[in-house]
PDB file of C-alpha atoms in Angstrom:
ATOM      1  CA  MET A   1     -66.982  18.281   8.036  1.00  0.00           C
ATOM      2  CA  SER A   2     -70.997  18.439   7.902  1.00  0.00           C
ATOM      3  CA  SER A   3     -71.902  15.982   9.935  1.00  0.00           C
ATOM      4  CA  VAL A   4     -69.519  18.454  12.060  1.00  0.00           C
ATOM      5  CA  LEU A   5     -71.814  20.998  11.499  1.00  0.00           C
ATOM      6  CA  ILE A   6     -74.950  19.777  11.369  1.00  0.00           C
ATOM      7  CA  SER A   7     -74.063  18.339  15.125  1.00  0.00           C
ATOM      8  CA  TYR A   8     -73.873  21.734  16.539  1.00  0.00           C
ATOM      9  CA  TYR A   9     -77.474  22.683  15.209  1.00  0.00           C
ATOM     10  CA  LYS A  10     -78.377  19.421  17.340  1.00  0.00           C
ATOM     11  CA  ALA A  11     -76.608  20.341  20.863  1.00  0.00           C
ATOM     12  CA  ILE A  12     -78.322  24.439  19.856  1.00  0.00           C
ATOM     13  CA  GLU A  13     -81.175  22.248  20.135  1.00  0.00           C
ATOM     14  CA  ASP A  14     -80.878  20.086  22.934  1.00  0.00           C
ATOM     15  CA  SER A  15     -79.212  22.832  24.968  1.00  0.00           C
ATOM     16  CA  SER A  16     -82.998  25.520  23.559  1.00  0.00           C
ATOM     17  CA  ARG A  17     -84.864  22.207  25.018  1.00  0.00           C
ATOM     18  CA  LYS A  18     -84.233  22.326  28.280  1.00  0.00           C
ATOM     19  CA  MET A  19     -83.885  26.371  28.537  1.00  0.00           C
ATOM     20  CA  LEU A  20     -87.498  25.142  27.365  1.00  0.00           C
ATOM     21  CA  GLU A  21     -88.184  22.441  30.968  1.00  0.00           C
ATOM     22  CA  ALA A  22     -86.503  25.709  32.891  1.00  0.00           C
ATOM     23  CA  ALA A  23     -88.971  27.698  31.804  1.00  0.00           C
ATOM     24  CA  GLN A  24     -91.605  25.928  32.014  1.00  0.00           C
ATOM     25  CA  ALA A  25     -90.202  24.690  35.767  1.00  0.00           C
ATOM     26  CA  LYS A  26     -90.256  28.564  36.662  1.00  0.00           C
ATOM     27  CA  ASP A  27     -85.827  28.077  36.723  1.00  0.00           C
ATOM     28  CA  TRP A  28     -84.823  31.177  35.353  1.00  0.00           C
ATOM     29  CA  ASP A  29     -81.489  30.263  36.323  1.00  0.00           C
ATOM     30  CA  GLY A  30     -80.778  27.444  34.558  1.00  0.00           C
ATOM     31  CA  VAL A  31     -82.608  28.975  31.597  1.00  0.00           C
ATOM     32  CA  VAL A  32     -79.878  31.549  31.658  1.00  0.00           C
ATOM     33  CA  ARG A  33     -77.624  28.711  32.500  1.00  0.00           C
ATOM     34  CA  TYR A  34     -78.833  27.166  29.200  1.00  0.00           C
ATOM     35  CA  GLU A  35     -78.586  30.141  27.146  1.00  0.00           C
ATOM     36  CA  GLY A  36     -75.005  30.888  27.571  1.00  0.00           C
ATOM     37  CA  THR A  37     -74.359  27.223  26.819  1.00  0.00           C
ATOM     38  CA  CYS A  38     -76.157  28.259  23.865  1.00  0.00           C
ATOM     39  CA  ALA A  39     -74.722  31.219  22.646  1.00  0.00           C
ATOM     40  CA  VAL A  40     -71.331  29.641  23.582  1.00  0.00           C
ATOM     41  CA  LEU A  41     -72.723  26.959  20.626  1.00  0.00           C
ATOM     42  CA  ILE A  42     -73.676  29.142  18.126  1.00  0.00           C
ATOM     43  CA  GLU A  43     -70.440  31.716  18.104  1.00  0.00           C
ATOM     44  CA  GLU A  44     -69.056  27.912  17.662  1.00  0.00           C
ATOM     45  CA  LEU A  45     -70.945  27.237  14.529  1.00  0.00           C
ATOM     46  CA  ARG A  46     -70.162  30.867  13.550  1.00  0.00           C
ATOM     47  CA  PHE A  47     -67.141  29.805  13.560  1.00  0.00           C
ATOM     48  CA  LYS A  48     -66.907  26.153  12.247  1.00  0.00           C
ATOM     49  CA  SER A  49     -69.219  27.459   9.401  1.00  0.00           C
ATOM     50  CA  GLN A  50     -67.273  30.130   8.101  1.00  0.00           C
ATOM     51  CA  GLU A  51     -64.431  27.151   6.915  1.00  0.00           C
ATOM     52  CA  HIS A  52     -67.003  24.012   6.111  1.00  0.00           C
ATOM     53  CA  ASP A  53     -70.541  24.127   4.342  1.00  0.00           C
ATOM     54  CA  LEU A  54     -73.277  21.954   5.061  1.00  0.00           C
ATOM     55  CA  LEU A  55     -74.462  18.991   2.399  1.00  0.00           C
ATOM     56  CA  PRO A  56     -77.584  19.500   0.541  1.00  0.00           C
ATOM     57  CA  GLU A  57     -78.574  16.401   2.565  1.00  0.00           C
ATOM     58  CA  HIS A  58     -78.085  18.093   5.817  1.00  0.00           C
ATOM     59  CA  ARG A  59     -79.530  21.438   4.972  1.00  0.00           C
ATOM     60  CA  LYS A  60     -83.262  19.724   5.426  1.00  0.00           C
ATOM     61  CA  GLU A  61     -82.759  19.064   8.439  1.00  0.00           C
ATOM     62  CA  LYS A  62     -81.266  21.975   9.335  1.00  0.00           C
ATOM     63  CA  THR A  63     -83.864  23.677   8.476  1.00  0.00           C
ATOM     64  CA  VAL A  64     -86.770  21.334  10.749  1.00  0.00           C
ATOM     65  CA  ILE A  65     -83.823  21.673  13.435  1.00  0.00           C
ATOM     66  CA  MET A  66     -84.226  25.327  13.173  1.00  0.00           C
ATOM     67  CA  GLN A  67     -88.172  24.897  12.907  1.00  0.00           C
ATOM     68  CA  ARG A  68     -87.912  23.522  15.923  1.00  0.00           C
ATOM     69  CA  ILE A  69     -85.504  26.003  18.496  1.00  0.00           C
ATOM     70  CA  LEU A  70     -87.534  29.111  16.902  1.00  0.00           C
ATOM     71  CA  ARG A  71     -90.626  26.635  18.442  1.00  0.00           C
ATOM     72  CA  ASN A  72     -88.964  26.395  22.046  1.00  0.00           C
ATOM     73  CA  ASP A  73     -87.887  30.228  21.612  1.00  0.00           C
ATOM     74  CA  ALA A  74     -90.776  31.319  21.450  1.00  0.00           C
ATOM     75  CA  GLN A  75     -92.680  29.307  24.501  1.00  0.00           C
ATOM     76  CA  ILE A  76     -89.777  30.731  26.272  1.00  0.00           C
ATOM     77  CA  ARG A  77     -90.382  33.918  25.265  1.00  0.00           C
ATOM     78  CA  CYS A  78     -94.096  33.193  26.148  1.00  0.00           C
ATOM     79  CA  LEU A  79     -93.454  31.884  29.526  1.00  0.00           C
ATOM     80  CA  ALA A  80     -90.940  34.649  30.860  1.00  0.00           C
ATOM     81  CA  GLU A  81     -92.924  37.850  30.128  1.00  0.00           C
ATOM     82  CA  PRO A  82     -95.207  37.432  32.900  1.00  0.00           C
ATOM     83  CA  TRP A  83     -91.846  36.519  34.647  1.00  0.00           C
ATOM     84  CA  MET A  84     -90.659  39.499  33.299  1.00  0.00           C
ATOM     85  CA  ALA A  85     -93.311  42.254  34.039  1.00  0.00           C
ATOM     86  CA  GLN A  86     -92.557  41.247  37.502  1.00  0.00           C
ATOM     87  CA  PHE A  87     -88.635  42.109  37.377  1.00  0.00           C
ATOM     88  CA  GLU A  88     -89.191  45.341  35.730  1.00  0.00           C
ATOM     89  CA  HIS A  89     -91.969  46.341  38.251  1.00  0.00           C
ATOM     90  CA  MET A  90     -89.482  45.883  40.986  1.00  0.00           C
ATOM     91  CA  PHE A  91     -87.193  48.364  39.665  1.00  0.00           C
ATOM     92  CA  GLU A  92     -90.107  51.095  39.100  1.00  0.00           C
ATOM     93  CA  GLY A  93     -89.082  54.605  40.519  1.00  0.00           C
ATOM     94  CA  GLN A  94     -85.148  53.418  40.681  1.00  0.00           C
ATOM     95  CA  PRO A  95     -82.700  55.802  38.787  1.00  0.00           C
ATOM     96  CA  LEU A  96     -81.025  54.283  35.688  1.00  0.00           C
ATOM     97  CA  VAL A  97     -77.978  53.772  36.080  1.00  0.00           C
ATOM     98  CA  MET A  98     -75.838  53.615  32.623  1.00  0.00           C
ATOM     99  CA  HIS A  99     -71.776  52.249  33.106  1.00  0.00           C
TER     100      HIS A  99
END
C-alpha cells in the first residue's frame, strides 16, 4: 500500500507542475483547475495515509517530491502576485459583502 501513497505524492507533484506551467502562460483558469485537482488528491492522500504508512524507502522519495512541490508553489506565488495585485485593484472602493 506504500506504493499507492507515493503515487499520490507523484500525482500531486504532476498537478503542481501543470499549475506552474499554466501560471507561466498566464492561464489563471488553468491554475485554478490544477489547484482543484491538487486539493482532491491531497484529501484522498490524507484519507489513505490514516490507514497506511510509507515504507522507509519511500520516505526519502516523498521528501524529494515535497521539495519540488514547494519550489513549484513558490514560483507560482511569484508569478501570481502581480495578477493578484491587479485583481485587488479592480475591487478598490467596492463595499465588502460578507455572507
